[in-house]
Short mmCIF file of C-alpha atoms in Angstrom, two decimals:
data_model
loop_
_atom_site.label_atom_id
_atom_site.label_comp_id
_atom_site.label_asym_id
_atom_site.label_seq_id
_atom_site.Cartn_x
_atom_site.Cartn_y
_atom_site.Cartn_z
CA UNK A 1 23.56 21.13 10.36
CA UNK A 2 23.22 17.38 11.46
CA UNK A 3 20.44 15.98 8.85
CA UNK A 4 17.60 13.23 10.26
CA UNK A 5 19.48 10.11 11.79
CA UNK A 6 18.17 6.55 11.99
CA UNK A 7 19.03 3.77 13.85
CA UNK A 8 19.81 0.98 13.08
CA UNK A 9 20.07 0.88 9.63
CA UNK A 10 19.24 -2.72 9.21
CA UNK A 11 17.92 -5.40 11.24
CA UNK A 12 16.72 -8.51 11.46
CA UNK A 13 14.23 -10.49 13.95
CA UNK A 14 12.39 -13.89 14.32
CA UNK A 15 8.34 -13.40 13.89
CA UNK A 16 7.31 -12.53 17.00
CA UNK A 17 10.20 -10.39 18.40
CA UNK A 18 9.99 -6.87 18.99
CA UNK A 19 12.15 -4.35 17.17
CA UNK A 20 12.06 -0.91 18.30
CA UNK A 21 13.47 2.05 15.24
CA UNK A 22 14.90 5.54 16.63
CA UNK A 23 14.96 8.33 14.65
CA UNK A 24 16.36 11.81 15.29
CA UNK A 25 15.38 14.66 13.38
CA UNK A 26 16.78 17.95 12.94
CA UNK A 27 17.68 20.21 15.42
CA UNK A 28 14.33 22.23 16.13
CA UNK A 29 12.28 20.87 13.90
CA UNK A 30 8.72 20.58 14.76
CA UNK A 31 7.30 18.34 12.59
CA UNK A 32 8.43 14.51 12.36
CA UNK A 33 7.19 11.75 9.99
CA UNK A 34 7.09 8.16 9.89
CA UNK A 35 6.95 6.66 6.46
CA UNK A 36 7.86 2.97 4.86
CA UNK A 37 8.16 1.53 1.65
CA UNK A 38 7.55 -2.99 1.46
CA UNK A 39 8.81 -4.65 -1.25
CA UNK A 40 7.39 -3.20 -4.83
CA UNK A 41 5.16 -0.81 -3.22
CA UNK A 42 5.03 2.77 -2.71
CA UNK A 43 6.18 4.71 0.10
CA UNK A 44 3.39 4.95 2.50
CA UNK A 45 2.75 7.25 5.15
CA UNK A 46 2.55 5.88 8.58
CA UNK A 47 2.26 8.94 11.47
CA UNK A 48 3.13 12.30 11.62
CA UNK A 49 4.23 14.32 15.39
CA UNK A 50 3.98 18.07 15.35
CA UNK A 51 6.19 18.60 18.74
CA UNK A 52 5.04 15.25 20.98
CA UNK A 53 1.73 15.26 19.84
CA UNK A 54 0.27 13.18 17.42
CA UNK A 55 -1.53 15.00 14.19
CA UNK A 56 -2.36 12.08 12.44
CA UNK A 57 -1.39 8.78 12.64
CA UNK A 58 -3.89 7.47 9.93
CA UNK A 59 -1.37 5.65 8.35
CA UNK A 60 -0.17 2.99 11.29
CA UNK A 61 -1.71 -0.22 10.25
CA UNK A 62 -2.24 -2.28 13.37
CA UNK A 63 -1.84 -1.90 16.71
CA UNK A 64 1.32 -3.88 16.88
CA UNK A 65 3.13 -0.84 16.45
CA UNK A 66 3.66 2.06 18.73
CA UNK A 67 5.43 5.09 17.90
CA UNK A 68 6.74 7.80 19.99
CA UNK A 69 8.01 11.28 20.23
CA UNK A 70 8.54 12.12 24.47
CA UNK A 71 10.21 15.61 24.73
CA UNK A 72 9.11 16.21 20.77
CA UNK A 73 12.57 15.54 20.54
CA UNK A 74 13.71 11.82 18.73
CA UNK A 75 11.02 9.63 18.04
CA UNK A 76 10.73 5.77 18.45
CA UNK A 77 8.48 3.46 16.09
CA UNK A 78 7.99 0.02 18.24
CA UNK A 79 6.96 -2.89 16.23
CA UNK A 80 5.54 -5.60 18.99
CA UNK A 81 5.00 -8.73 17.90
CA UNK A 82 6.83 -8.36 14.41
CA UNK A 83 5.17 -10.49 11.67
CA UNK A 84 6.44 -11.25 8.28
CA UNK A 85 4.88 -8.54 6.39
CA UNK A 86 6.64 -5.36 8.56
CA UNK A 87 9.37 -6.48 6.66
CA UNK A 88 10.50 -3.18 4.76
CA UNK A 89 12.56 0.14 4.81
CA UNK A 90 11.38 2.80 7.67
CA UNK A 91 11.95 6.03 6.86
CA UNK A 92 11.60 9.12 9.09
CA UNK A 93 11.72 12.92 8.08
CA UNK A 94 11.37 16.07 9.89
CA UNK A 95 10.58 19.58 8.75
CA UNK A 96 10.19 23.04 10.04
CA UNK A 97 7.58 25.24 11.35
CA UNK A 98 4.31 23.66 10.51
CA UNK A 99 2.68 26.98 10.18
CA UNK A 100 4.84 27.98 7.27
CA UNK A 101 4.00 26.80 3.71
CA UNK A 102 7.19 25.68 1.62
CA UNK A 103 8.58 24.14 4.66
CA UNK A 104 10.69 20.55 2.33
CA UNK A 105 10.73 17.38 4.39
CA UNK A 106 13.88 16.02 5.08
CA UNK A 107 14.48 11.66 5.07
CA UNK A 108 16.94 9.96 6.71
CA UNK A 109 18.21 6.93 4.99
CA UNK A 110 15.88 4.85 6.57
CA UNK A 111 15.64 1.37 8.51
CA UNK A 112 15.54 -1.87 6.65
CA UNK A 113 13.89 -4.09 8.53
CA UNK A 114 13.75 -7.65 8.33
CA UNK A 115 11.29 -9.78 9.80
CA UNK A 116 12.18 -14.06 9.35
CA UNK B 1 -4.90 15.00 -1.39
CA UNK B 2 -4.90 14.87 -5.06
CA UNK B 3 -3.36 11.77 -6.64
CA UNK B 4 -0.40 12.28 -8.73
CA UNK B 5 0.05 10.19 -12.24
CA UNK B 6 4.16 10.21 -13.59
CA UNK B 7 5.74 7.62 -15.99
CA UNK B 8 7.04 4.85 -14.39
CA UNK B 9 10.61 5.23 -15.79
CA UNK B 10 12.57 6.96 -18.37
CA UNK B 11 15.92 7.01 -20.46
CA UNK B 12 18.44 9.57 -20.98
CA UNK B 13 21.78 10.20 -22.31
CA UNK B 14 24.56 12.11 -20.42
CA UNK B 15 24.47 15.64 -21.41
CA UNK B 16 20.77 15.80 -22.51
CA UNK B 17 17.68 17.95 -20.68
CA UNK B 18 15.08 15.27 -19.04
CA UNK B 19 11.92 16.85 -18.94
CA UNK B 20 9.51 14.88 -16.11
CA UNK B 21 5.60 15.55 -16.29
CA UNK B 22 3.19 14.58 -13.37
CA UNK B 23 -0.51 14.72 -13.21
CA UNK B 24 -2.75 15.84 -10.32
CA UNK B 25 -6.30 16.80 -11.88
CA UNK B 26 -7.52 16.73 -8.55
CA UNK B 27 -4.63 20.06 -6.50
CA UNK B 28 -6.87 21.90 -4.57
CA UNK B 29 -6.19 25.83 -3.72
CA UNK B 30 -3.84 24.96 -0.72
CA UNK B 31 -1.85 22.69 -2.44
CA UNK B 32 1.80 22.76 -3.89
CA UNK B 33 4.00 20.62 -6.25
CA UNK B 34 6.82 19.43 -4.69
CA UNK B 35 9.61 16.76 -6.10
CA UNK B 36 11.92 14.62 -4.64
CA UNK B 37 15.00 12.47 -6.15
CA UNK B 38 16.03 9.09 -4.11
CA UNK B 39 19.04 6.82 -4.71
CA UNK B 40 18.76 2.79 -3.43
CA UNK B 41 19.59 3.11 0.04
CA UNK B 42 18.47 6.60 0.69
CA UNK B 43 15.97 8.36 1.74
CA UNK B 44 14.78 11.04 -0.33
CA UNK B 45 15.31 13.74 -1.08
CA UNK B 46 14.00 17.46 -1.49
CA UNK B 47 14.80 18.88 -5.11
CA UNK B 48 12.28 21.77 -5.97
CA UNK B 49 8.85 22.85 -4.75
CA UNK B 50 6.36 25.30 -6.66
CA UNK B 51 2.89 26.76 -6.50
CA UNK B 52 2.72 28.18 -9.83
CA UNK B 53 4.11 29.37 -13.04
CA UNK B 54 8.15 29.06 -12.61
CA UNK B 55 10.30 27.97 -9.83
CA UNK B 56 14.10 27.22 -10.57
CA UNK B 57 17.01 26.73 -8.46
CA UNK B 58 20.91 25.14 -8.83
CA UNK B 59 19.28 22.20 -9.21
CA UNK B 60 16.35 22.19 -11.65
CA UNK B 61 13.55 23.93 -12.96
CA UNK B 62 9.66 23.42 -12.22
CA UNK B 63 6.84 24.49 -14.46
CA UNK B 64 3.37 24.65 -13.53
CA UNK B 65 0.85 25.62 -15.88
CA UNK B 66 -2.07 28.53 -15.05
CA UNK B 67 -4.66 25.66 -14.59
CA UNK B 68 -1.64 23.40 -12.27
CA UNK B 69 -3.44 20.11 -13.04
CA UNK B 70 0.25 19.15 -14.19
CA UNK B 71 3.93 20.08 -13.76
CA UNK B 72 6.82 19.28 -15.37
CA UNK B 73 10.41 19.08 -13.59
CA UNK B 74 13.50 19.65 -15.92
CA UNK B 75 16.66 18.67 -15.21
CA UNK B 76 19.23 20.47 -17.52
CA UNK B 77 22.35 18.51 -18.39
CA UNK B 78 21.66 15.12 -16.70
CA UNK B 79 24.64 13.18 -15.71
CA UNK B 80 25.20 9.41 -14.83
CA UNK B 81 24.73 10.69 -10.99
CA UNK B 82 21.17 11.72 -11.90
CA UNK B 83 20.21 8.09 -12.70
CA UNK B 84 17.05 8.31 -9.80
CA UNK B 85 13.84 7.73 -8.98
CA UNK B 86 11.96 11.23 -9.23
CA UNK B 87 8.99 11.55 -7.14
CA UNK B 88 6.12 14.33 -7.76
CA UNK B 89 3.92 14.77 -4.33
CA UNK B 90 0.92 17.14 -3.36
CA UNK B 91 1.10 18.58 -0.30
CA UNK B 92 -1.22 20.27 1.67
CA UNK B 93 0.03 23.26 3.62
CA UNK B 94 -2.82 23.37 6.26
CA UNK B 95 -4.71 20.64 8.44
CA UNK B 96 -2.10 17.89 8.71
CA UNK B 97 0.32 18.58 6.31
CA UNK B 98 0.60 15.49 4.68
CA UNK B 99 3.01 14.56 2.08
CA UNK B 100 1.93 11.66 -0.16
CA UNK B 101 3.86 9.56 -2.38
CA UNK B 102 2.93 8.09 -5.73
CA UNK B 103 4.72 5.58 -7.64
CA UNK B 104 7.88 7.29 -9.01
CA UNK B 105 9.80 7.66 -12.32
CA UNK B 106 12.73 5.32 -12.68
CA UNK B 107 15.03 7.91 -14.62
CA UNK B 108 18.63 5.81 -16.08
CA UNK B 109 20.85 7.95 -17.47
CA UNK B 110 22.65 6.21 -20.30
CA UNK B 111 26.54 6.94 -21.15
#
């Protein structure tokens, strides 16, 4: 099977732009996460779809981004206006049925984003 | 979710067993142990999960003791591919399943 895809894998934008990430998870997988990791730090948890819907999305700092999932299909994370400190790799991961315990996550390799 | 403690980074030598412990005083009922292994420029990725006692696959070998306020993943035989960064998470199976990642052990894997 096709594992999570992300696009792109890098880019890089002015302060200000607006950079839009895709990410396509597994075939029939319910779940879908949004994680990234800045410079030095941890990877942090940003949203998490089960289907379209989102279950918690405790982890989105600001309002300047806007993520996605029409269909419960691929998602899109939306970062509008980028500043300097989005700068990082987005990852995304998917996983199975929600309702069954021992159900792994699985990452794509992630976005690196760059924000000048 | 329960916070996990795990060296920051270890050494090895080809051919040895690494033996990686992780703290979580705090695992409630509904949660499990579950690691994951990232190279630079990957995402990671899924190596073994457990609840209690034993778990082992091709791959490695989880031990959780009775009270599972630790576990230890063991990696038989490391090779220079294994040089990683090993991350221990608690996840809870029930509300909104959130996985949460600590800080990572740095394993190098020394010729």
């Amino acid at each position: 099977e096709a594992g999570v895809t992300q696009f792109p894998s890098h880019s890089v934008i002015e302060k200000g732009q607006t950079v839009t990430l895709r990410c396509d998870p597994i075939s029939g997988h319910d779940n879908l996460y949004w994680y990234r990791r800045v410079m030095g730090k941890e990877i942090k948890f940003l949203l998490h779809f089960v289907k379209e819907s989102k279950q918690d999305e405790s982890g989105m700092p600001n309002n300047r981004f806007l993520a996605e999932r029409t269909g419960g299909t691929y998602s899109t994370l939306k970062v509008q206006p980028a500043e300097l400190e989005d700068s990082g790799v987005y990852f995304c991961a998917s996983s199975q049925d929600y309702r069954a315990s021992g159900s792994p996550l699985h990452f794509g390799n992630g976005t690196r984003l760059t924000v000048t | 979710l329960a916070k996990t403690t795990q060296p920051i980074s270890m050494d090895s030598y080809e051919g040895q067993e690494v033996n990686i412990t992780c703290s979580h005083n705090n695992i409630a009922t509904n949660d499990y142990i579950t690691w994951y292994q990232q190279f630079p420029s990957q995402g990671p990725r899924f190596i073994i999960q457990g609840y209690k006692t034993k778990v082992t696959n091709e791959v490695a070998s989880l031990f959780i003791p009775a009270d599972r306020k630790s576990s230890t993943l063991s990696l038989p035989r490391v090779s220079l591919s294994d040089t990683a960064v090993y991350y221990c998470l608690v996840t809870r199976f029930s509300g909104t399943y959130k996985y949460i990642f600590g800080t990572g052990t740095r394993l190098k894997v020394l010729a």
